[in-house]
Tab-separated table of C-alpha atoms and ligand atoms in Angstrom:
chain	number	residue	atom	x	y	z
A	1	MET	CA	89.415	-131.595	-22.877
A	2	ARG	CA	89.082	-135.333	-23.378
A	3	LEU	CA	92.478	-136.967	-23.185
A	4	SER	CA	93.383	-139.311	-25.998
A	5	ARG	CA	93.880	-142.998	-25.368
A	6	ARG	CA	97.584	-142.412	-25.936
A	7	ALA	CA	97.657	-139.833	-23.172
A	8	LEU	CA	95.845	-142.216	-20.855
A	9	LEU	CA	98.290	-144.966	-21.687
A	10	ALA	CA	101.110	-142.630	-20.820
A	11	SER	CA	99.668	-141.784	-17.454
A	12	THR	CA	100.811	-143.907	-14.553
A	13	LEU	CA	97.309	-143.499	-13.150
A	14	ALA	CA	95.694	-144.969	-16.230
A	15	LEU	CA	93.074	-147.552	-15.464
A	16	ALA	CA	92.822	-150.226	-18.088
A	17	ALA	CA	89.960	-148.685	-20.045
A	18	CYS	CA	90.609	-150.319	-23.334
A	19	ASP	CA	88.422	-151.074	-26.246
A	20	ARG	CA	87.118	-154.550	-26.918
A	21	PRO	CA	89.726	-157.195	-27.742
A	22	ILE	CA	90.658	-157.094	-31.362
A	23	GLY	CA	91.236	-160.779	-32.001
A	24	ALA	CA	94.478	-162.532	-32.649
A	25	THR	CA	94.168	-163.828	-36.171
A	26	ALA	CA	95.792	-161.808	-38.917
A	27	ALA	CA	93.715	-161.104	-41.984
A	28	ALA	CA	94.530	-163.773	-44.537
A	29	GLN	CA	96.985	-162.219	-46.938
A	30	THR	CA	99.546	-163.898	-49.102
A	31	PRO	CA	102.997	-162.427	-48.508
A	32	PRO	CA	104.906	-161.590	-51.669
A	33	LYS	CA	107.279	-164.282	-52.890
A	34	GLY	CA	110.981	-164.120	-52.130
A	35	SER	CA	112.821	-163.370	-48.947
A	36	ALA	CA	112.212	-160.182	-47.029
A	37	PRO	CA	114.495	-157.351	-48.162
A	38	ALA	CA	116.622	-155.670	-45.487
A	39	LEU	CA	114.795	-152.442	-44.696
A	40	ARG	CA	118.041	-150.693	-43.760
A	41	ASP	CA	119.222	-151.162	-47.350
A	42	LEU	CA	116.054	-149.631	-48.781
A	43	ALA	CA	115.731	-146.556	-46.577
A	44	PRO	CA	117.457	-143.392	-47.818
A	45	TYR	CA	117.872	-142.262	-44.186
A	46	PRO	CA	118.714	-144.143	-40.961
A	47	PHE	CA	115.972	-146.640	-40.213
A	48	GLY	CA	115.787	-147.540	-36.554
A	49	THR	CA	114.177	-149.759	-33.982
A	50	GLN	CA	113.871	-149.642	-30.224
A	51	LEU	CA	115.717	-152.374	-28.330
A	52	ILE	CA	116.246	-153.527	-24.767
A	53	SER	CA	119.399	-155.573	-24.243
A	54	THR	CA	117.571	-158.563	-22.718
A	55	GLU	CA	115.648	-158.928	-25.987
A	56	LEU	CA	118.948	-159.900	-27.586
A	57	ASP	CA	118.695	-163.211	-25.704
A	58	THR	CA	115.954	-164.137	-28.177
A	59	PRO	CA	117.926	-165.018	-31.328
A	60	ILE	CA	115.209	-164.046	-33.820
A	61	ILE	CA	114.969	-160.529	-32.325
A	62	ALA	CA	118.733	-160.058	-32.509
A	63	GLU	CA	118.718	-161.322	-36.107
A	64	LEU	CA	115.875	-159.088	-37.240
A	65	ALA	CA	117.304	-156.060	-35.439
A	66	ALA	CA	120.697	-156.522	-37.108
A	67	ARG	CA	119.295	-157.246	-40.559
A	68	HIS	CA	116.662	-154.549	-40.897
A	69	PHE	CA	117.770	-151.577	-38.836
A	70	ASP	CA	120.841	-149.381	-38.947
A	71	GLN	CA	119.979	-147.357	-35.866
A	72	VAL	CA	118.946	-148.436	-32.367
A	73	ASN	CA	116.988	-146.410	-29.846
A	74	THR	CA	117.742	-147.526	-26.282
A	75	GLY	CA	114.232	-148.219	-25.009
A	76	PHE	CA	114.992	-148.571	-21.321
A	77	GLU	CA	118.592	-148.932	-20.279
A	78	LEU	CA	119.782	-145.350	-20.698
A	79	LYS	CA	116.963	-144.028	-18.533
A	80	MET	CA	117.508	-142.979	-14.928
A	81	GLU	CA	115.103	-145.688	-13.789
A	82	TYR	CA	117.606	-148.286	-15.004
A	83	ILE	CA	120.878	-146.437	-14.428
A	84	VAL	CA	120.427	-144.886	-10.973
A	85	GLN	CA	120.700	-147.361	-8.115
A	86	PRO	CA	119.053	-146.771	-4.726
A	87	ASP	CA	122.411	-145.682	-3.270
A	88	GLY	CA	123.084	-143.276	-6.144
A	89	ARG	CA	125.582	-145.463	-7.951
A	90	LEU	CA	125.125	-145.742	-11.697
A	91	ARG	CA	124.962	-148.973	-13.684
A	92	PHE	CA	125.619	-149.310	-17.382
A	93	GLU	CA	125.484	-153.043	-18.164
A	94	GLY	CA	122.396	-152.782	-20.372
A	95	GLY	CA	123.584	-149.699	-22.241
A	96	ASP	CA	127.026	-151.183	-22.766
A	97	ARG	CA	125.591	-154.445	-24.078
A	98	LEU	CA	123.440	-152.553	-26.586
A	99	ALA	CA	126.418	-150.415	-27.585
A	100	ALA	CA	128.476	-153.565	-28.269
A	101	PHE	CA	125.650	-155.058	-30.345
A	102	CYS	CA	125.356	-151.863	-32.378
A	103	ARG	CA	129.092	-151.677	-32.943
A	104	ALA	CA	129.157	-155.280	-34.170
A	105	ASN	CA	126.322	-154.598	-36.585
A	106	GLY	CA	127.326	-151.189	-37.896
A	107	GLN	CA	124.384	-149.460	-36.229
A	108	ALA	CA	124.148	-145.944	-34.848
A	109	ILE	CA	122.791	-145.442	-31.333
A	110	HIS	CA	120.070	-142.957	-30.563
A	111	ALA	CA	120.402	-142.647	-26.799
A	112	HIS	CA	117.133	-142.243	-24.895
A	113	THR	CA	116.793	-140.391	-22.517
A	114	LEU	CA	118.669	-138.170	-20.060
A	115	VAL	CA	115.825	-136.256	-18.410
A	116	TRP	CA	112.170	-137.297	-18.263
A	117	TYR	CA	109.401	-135.941	-16.026
A	118	ALA	CA	108.185	-139.518	-15.476
A	119	ASP	CA	111.546	-140.824	-14.357
A	120	THR	CA	112.532	-139.502	-10.935
A	121	PRO	CA	114.465	-142.087	-8.929
A	122	ASP	CA	114.261	-141.867	-5.134
A	123	TRP	CA	117.893	-140.892	-5.010
A	124	PHE	CA	116.952	-137.628	-6.768
A	125	ALA	CA	113.497	-137.243	-5.221
A	126	ARG	CA	115.031	-137.056	-1.731
A	127	LEU	CA	116.696	-133.786	-2.837
A	128	ASP	CA	113.336	-132.128	-3.628
A	129	GLY	CA	113.417	-128.621	-2.170
A	130	SER	CA	117.204	-128.359	-1.856
A	131	ARG	CA	118.103	-126.469	-4.974
A	132	ARG	CA	121.872	-126.563	-4.631
A	133	ALA	CA	122.031	-130.244	-3.876
A	134	MET	CA	119.681	-130.935	-6.781
A	135	GLU	CA	121.801	-128.854	-9.156
A	136	ALA	CA	124.916	-130.738	-8.176
A	137	ALA	CA	123.268	-134.148	-8.530
A	138	TYR	CA	121.561	-133.276	-11.828
A	139	ASP	CA	124.685	-131.778	-13.360
A	140	GLY	CA	126.779	-134.707	-12.198
A	141	TYR	CA	124.347	-137.203	-13.717
A	142	VAL	CA	124.125	-135.539	-17.129
A	143	ARG	CA	127.899	-135.072	-17.290
A	144	GLU	CA	128.686	-138.620	-16.307
A	145	VAL	CA	126.128	-140.399	-18.488
A	146	ALA	CA	126.560	-138.254	-21.616
A	147	GLY	CA	130.332	-138.314	-21.083
A	148	ARG	CA	130.470	-142.087	-20.748
A	149	TYR	CA	128.845	-142.608	-24.138
A	150	ALA	CA	130.552	-139.673	-25.882
A	151	GLY	CA	131.798	-140.740	-29.289
A	152	ARG	CA	129.642	-143.875	-29.159
A	153	VAL	CA	126.180	-142.406	-29.710
A	154	ARG	CA	124.894	-140.380	-32.613
A	155	ALA	CA	122.416	-138.441	-30.546
A	156	TRP	CA	120.632	-138.053	-27.224
A	157	ASP	CA	117.055	-137.387	-26.315
A	158	VAL	CA	118.018	-134.839	-23.692
A	159	VAL	CA	114.602	-133.849	-22.381
A	160	ASN	CA	111.766	-136.231	-23.104
A	161	GLU	CA	108.091	-135.201	-23.152
A	162	PRO	CA	108.255	-131.624	-21.835
A	163	VAL	CA	104.630	-130.696	-22.663
A	164	THR	CA	101.455	-131.627	-20.741
A	165	ASP	CA	98.896	-133.997	-22.252
A	166	GLU	CA	96.335	-131.218	-22.549
A	167	GLY	CA	98.987	-129.326	-24.459
A	168	SER	CA	98.920	-125.676	-23.375
A	169	ASP	CA	101.722	-125.812	-20.837
A	170	LEU	CA	105.064	-127.282	-20.015
A	171	ARG	CA	104.986	-130.031	-17.422
A	172	ASP	CA	105.635	-129.602	-13.756
A	173	SER	CA	108.090	-132.176	-12.528
A	174	LEU	CA	110.730	-132.782	-9.896
A	175	TRP	CA	113.170	-131.170	-12.328
A	176	SER	CA	111.112	-128.077	-13.192
A	177	ARG	CA	110.183	-127.460	-9.544
A	178	ASN	CA	113.784	-127.446	-8.439
A	179	LEU	CA	115.666	-126.127	-11.465
A	180	GLY	CA	113.024	-124.142	-13.349
A	181	GLN	CA	110.898	-125.060	-16.342
A	182	ASP	CA	113.242	-123.529	-18.901
A	183	GLY	CA	116.121	-123.817	-16.420
A	184	HIS	CA	116.298	-127.605	-16.226
A	185	PHE	CA	115.950	-127.805	-20.001
A	186	ILE	CA	118.767	-125.351	-20.750
A	187	ARG	CA	121.003	-126.867	-18.106
A	188	ALA	CA	120.654	-130.405	-19.457
A	189	PHE	CA	121.311	-129.359	-23.064
A	190	GLU	CA	124.345	-127.273	-22.161
A	191	LEU	CA	125.896	-129.956	-19.974
A	192	ALA	CA	125.197	-132.723	-22.487
A	193	HIS	CA	126.789	-130.614	-25.198
A	194	GLU	CA	129.893	-130.042	-23.088
A	195	ALA	CA	130.140	-133.752	-22.308
A	196	ASP	CA	129.579	-134.917	-25.900
A	197	PRO	CA	130.031	-132.037	-28.359
A	198	ASN	CA	129.387	-134.239	-31.396
A	199	ALA	CA	126.081	-135.747	-30.306
A	200	ILE	CA	122.934	-134.272	-31.824
A	201	LEU	CA	120.740	-133.188	-28.946
A	202	PHE	CA	116.981	-133.720	-29.195
A	203	THR	CA	113.836	-132.998	-27.349
A	204	ASN	CA	111.055	-135.432	-28.046
A	205	ASP	CA	107.291	-135.606	-27.451
A	206	TYR	CA	104.108	-137.505	-28.364
A	207	ASN	CA	100.628	-136.728	-29.721
A	208	LEU	CA	102.067	-133.933	-31.847
A	209	GLU	CA	100.021	-135.218	-34.800
A	210	SER	CA	96.739	-135.485	-32.893
A	211	ASN	CA	96.943	-132.412	-30.661
A	212	PRO	CA	97.856	-129.178	-32.518
A	213	THR	CA	97.850	-127.196	-29.263
A	214	LYS	CA	100.493	-129.492	-27.832
A	215	ARG	CA	102.480	-129.255	-31.063
A	216	ARG	CA	102.414	-125.449	-30.900
A	217	THR	CA	103.549	-125.368	-27.265
A	218	PHE	CA	106.320	-127.852	-28.039
A	219	LEU	CA	107.554	-125.947	-31.103
A	220	ASN	CA	107.378	-122.643	-29.205
A	221	LEU	CA	109.642	-124.154	-26.567
A	222	VAL	CA	112.115	-125.358	-29.196
A	223	GLU	CA	112.103	-121.975	-30.919
A	224	ARG	CA	112.651	-120.128	-27.644
A	225	MET	CA	115.616	-122.393	-26.903
A	226	MET	CA	117.079	-121.934	-30.393
A	227	ASN	CA	116.781	-118.159	-30.012
A	228	ARG	CA	118.670	-118.359	-26.721
A	229	GLY	CA	121.475	-120.308	-28.340
A	230	VAL	CA	120.741	-123.547	-26.461
A	231	PRO	CA	122.512	-126.400	-28.320
A	232	ILE	CA	119.360	-128.133	-29.490
A	233	GLY	CA	120.059	-130.063	-32.664
A	234	GLY	CA	116.872	-131.921	-33.513
A	235	ILE	CA	113.189	-132.491	-32.854
A	236	GLY	CA	111.705	-135.900	-32.090
A	237	THR	CA	108.088	-136.678	-32.802
A	238	GLN	CA	107.254	-140.029	-31.261
A	239	CYS	CA	104.212	-140.917	-33.407
A	240	HIS	CA	102.529	-143.522	-31.227
A	241	VAL	CA	99.447	-143.428	-33.399
A	242	SER	CA	96.187	-145.363	-33.381
A	243	VAL	CA	94.443	-146.798	-36.372
A	244	ASP	CA	91.709	-144.137	-36.445
A	245	LEU	CA	94.083	-141.171	-36.724
A	246	PRO	CA	92.595	-139.122	-39.580
A	247	ALA	CA	94.469	-139.227	-42.897
A	248	GLY	CA	96.608	-136.122	-43.323
A	249	ALA	CA	97.316	-135.520	-39.628
A	250	LEU	CA	100.815	-137.021	-39.770
A	251	THR	CA	101.661	-135.079	-42.928
A	252	THR	CA	100.519	-131.758	-41.472
A	253	ALA	CA	102.399	-132.361	-38.235
A	254	LEU	CA	105.660	-133.350	-39.924
A	255	ARG	CA	105.587	-130.281	-42.156
A	256	ASP	CA	104.898	-128.031	-39.213
A	257	ILE	CA	107.650	-129.594	-37.098
A	258	ALA	CA	110.130	-129.327	-39.979
A	259	SER	CA	109.327	-125.637	-40.427
A	260	LEU	CA	111.885	-124.767	-37.721
A	261	GLY	CA	114.624	-126.109	-39.983
A	262	LEU	CA	116.088	-128.635	-37.520
A	263	PRO	CA	116.595	-132.343	-38.234
A	264	VAL	CA	113.418	-134.295	-37.471
A	265	HIS	CA	113.301	-137.779	-35.924
A	266	VAL	CA	110.179	-139.898	-36.210
A	267	SER	CA	111.328	-141.434	-33.003
A	268	GLU	CA	108.892	-144.085	-31.711
A	269	PHE	CA	106.512	-145.015	-34.514
A	270	ASP	CA	103.940	-147.701	-33.906
A	271	CYS	CA	100.309	-147.961	-34.911
A	272	SER	CA	97.860	-149.520	-32.486
A	273	LEU	CA	94.974	-151.509	-33.959
A	274	VAL	CA	92.927	-150.369	-30.970
A	275	PRO	CA	91.199	-147.132	-31.940
A	276	ASP	CA	91.729	-143.950	-29.970
A	277	GLY	CA	88.065	-142.989	-30.231
A	278	ILE	CA	84.934	-144.824	-31.335
A	279	PHE	CA	85.841	-146.439	-34.612
A	280	ARG	CA	83.637	-149.111	-35.997
A	281	GLY	CA	85.757	-150.658	-38.712
A	282	SER	CA	86.198	-154.396	-39.091
A	283	GLN	CA	89.466	-156.054	-38.187
A	284	ARG	CA	90.422	-156.159	-41.846
A	285	GLU	CA	89.678	-152.439	-42.250
A	286	ARG	CA	91.800	-151.639	-39.235
A	287	GLU	CA	94.735	-153.507	-40.687
A	288	ALA	CA	94.305	-151.645	-43.980
A	289	ASP	CA	94.202	-148.319	-42.126
A	290	GLN	CA	97.299	-149.287	-40.162
A	291	ILE	CA	99.133	-149.893	-43.431
A	292	ARG	CA	97.922	-146.537	-44.781
A	293	LEU	CA	99.224	-144.730	-41.701
A	294	TYR	CA	102.662	-146.359	-41.945
A	295	GLU	CA	102.722	-145.385	-45.625
A	296	GLU	CA	101.630	-141.826	-44.944
A	297	ALA	CA	104.288	-141.419	-42.261
A	298	LEU	CA	107.037	-142.680	-44.572
A	299	GLU	CA	105.850	-140.676	-47.566
A	300	SER	CA	105.534	-137.433	-45.639
A	301	TYR	CA	108.923	-138.085	-44.019
A	302	ALA	CA	110.512	-138.635	-47.435
A	303	ALA	CA	109.049	-135.298	-48.533
A	304	LEU	CA	111.079	-133.374	-45.936
A	305	PRO	CA	114.329	-131.770	-47.067
A	306	ALA	CA	117.021	-134.499	-47.074
A	307	ARG	CA	119.199	-132.620	-44.569
A	308	GLN	CA	116.327	-132.751	-42.047
A	309	GLN	CA	115.820	-136.517	-42.388
A	310	TYR	CA	117.622	-137.609	-39.240
A	311	GLY	CA	115.908	-141.001	-39.162
A	312	PHE	CA	112.712	-142.975	-38.753
A	313	THR	CA	112.426	-145.336	-35.794
A	314	VAL	CA	109.781	-147.975	-35.083
A	315	TRP	CA	109.167	-148.717	-31.417
A	316	GLY	CA	110.227	-152.337	-31.323
A	317	VAL	CA	110.808	-155.346	-33.542
A	318	ARG	CA	108.040	-157.896	-32.836
A	319	ASP	CA	104.473	-157.315	-31.727
A	320	ALA	CA	105.120	-159.670	-28.814
A	321	GLU	CA	107.464	-157.189	-27.084
A	322	SER	CA	105.464	-154.021	-27.805
A	323	TRP	CA	104.642	-151.761	-24.858
A	324	LEU	CA	101.111	-151.552	-26.346
A	325	ARG	CA	100.590	-155.170	-25.289
A	326	ARG	CA	101.332	-154.429	-21.655
A	327	THR	CA	98.334	-154.285	-19.371
A	328	ASP	CA	100.343	-152.307	-16.793
A	329	TYR	CA	100.241	-149.485	-19.371
A	330	GLY	CA	96.534	-150.008	-20.085
A	331	GLY	CA	97.545	-151.782	-23.281
A	332	ASP	CA	95.785	-154.639	-25.032
A	333	PRO	CA	97.465	-158.069	-25.120
A	334	SER	CA	96.066	-158.675	-28.610
A	335	ASP	CA	97.351	-155.446	-30.189
A	336	ARG	CA	99.648	-155.774	-33.189
A	337	PRO	CA	101.320	-152.412	-33.864
A	338	LEU	CA	104.693	-153.373	-35.421
A	339	LEU	CA	106.216	-154.843	-38.600
A	340	PHE	CA	106.933	-158.390	-37.368
A	341	ASP	CA	104.481	-160.796	-35.736
A	342	ASP	CA	104.991	-162.625	-32.461
A	343	LEU	CA	107.221	-165.196	-34.137
A	344	GLY	CA	109.251	-162.614	-36.026
A	345	GLN	CA	107.591	-163.180	-39.403
A	346	PRO	CA	107.131	-160.084	-41.575
A	347	LYS	CA	103.474	-158.992	-41.633
A	348	PRO	CA	101.604	-157.408	-44.566
A	349	VAL	CA	102.510	-154.003	-43.120
A	350	PHE	CA	106.205	-154.957	-43.422
A	351	TRP	CA	105.844	-155.401	-47.191
A	352	ALA	CA	104.003	-152.096	-47.481
A	353	VAL	CA	106.816	-150.380	-45.566
A	354	ALA	CA	109.440	-151.994	-47.829
A	355	GLU	CA	107.555	-150.659	-50.857
A	356	ALA	CA	107.210	-147.197	-49.348
A	357	LEU	CA	110.944	-147.097	-48.543
A	358	ARG	CA	111.774	-148.082	-52.102
A	359	GLY	CA	109.923	-144.887	-52.957
B	141	9MR	O1	108.697	-149.011	-24.397
B	141	9MR	C1	109.274	-148.547	-23.179
B	141	9MR	C2	109.054	-149.580	-22.089
B	141	9MR	O2	109.755	-150.778	-22.391
B	141	9MR	C3	109.528	-149.008	-20.762
B	141	9MR	O3	109.214	-149.935	-19.720
B	141	9MR	C4	108.816	-147.700	-20.487
B	141	9MR	C5	109.250	-147.058	-19.181
B	141	9MR	O4	110.613	-146.789	-19.190
B	141	9MR	O5	109.050	-146.792	-21.536
B	141	9MR	C6	108.612	-147.230	-22.795
B	141	9MR	O6	108.987	-146.282	-23.769
B	141	9MR	C7	108.378	-144.991	-23.712
B	141	9MR	C8	109.431	-143.986	-24.105
B	141	9MR	O7	110.524	-144.060	-23.243
B	141	9MR	C9	108.871	-142.574	-24.119
B	141	9MR	N1	107.706	-142.493	-24.958
B	141	9MR	C10	106.655	-143.462	-24.686
B	141	9MR	C11	107.249	-144.874	-24.735
B	141	9MR	C12	106.149	-145.915	-24.533
B	141	9MR	O8	105.615	-145.795	-23.245
């Protein structure tokens, strides 16, 4: 099966195989008059962004994050790759700085992420093959990190991206090899729940709208865990979509994901202007399609039962900081997937989102 561009981007082996540059000039559009409304005041559910604490050094990012979003997803600093030091000590400066920012601005924290197949610091990797040592280290980590932020975060992504890109299987990883495929999952949820009984515990994955096989495998996993009484409290669908995603795919996926009855988080929404496949639209058509996809996501999210609307998160504030710009991810430096341009000005897609949130 051909892997999608998104799957290639996710792979650490991805060679930069991107489409042609898409040009830096925005289509000429006159923004509506008046100042931009605060999106957090318009949304009937928590409306989030992803942040990294160092971004707060840029005043416009801090301002926009505080004004428009009432939930923050910790993009980097609650991952093992940041927290775990080479000698096994844990550092929390970044997470604590974000937590202080959120407290000052009345924002909830969606903590991301305790366990991730792609995040296996050397300090853990050296325990590969020693089950008991791995259990002790893994348990200790989950307890300490979830416990440290107990009472301060609304939720955790406990296991991130459990399903393969092809979609039929769960991933093999350092964690699954040593603690079992279901085993490492159950263990992390149970320990996180003990450490922070009030946090809503999520699993989270991508391409669920473009790969129905992957969606089925993911939902089967969640259902199996629910049936076993594992304290799973919500489902995250990342929604890193590209401009040529067919209309209707997001709606179908959200309905399907919601069918299990758990709260649903649109957890990492962005829409790349670089097509996933061969898409021959003009720049202006791509921007129009991007707006339509943001609108479809928000409309189909609003159609879910209110008690399942955990929140909708966009993956960053300004285009300039987007991971889709980064060439080390196979991204395109001219991509513009978010609501605010490089200078922090609201783009046409911002106004469309404000309208969609007004309902
Ligand atoms: O956007 C995140 C980037 O800043 C980090 O360097 C990177 C590695 O930690 O992770 C990016 O976020 C990913 C998220 O954690 C999981 N889903 C895919 C996101 C984009 O790669």
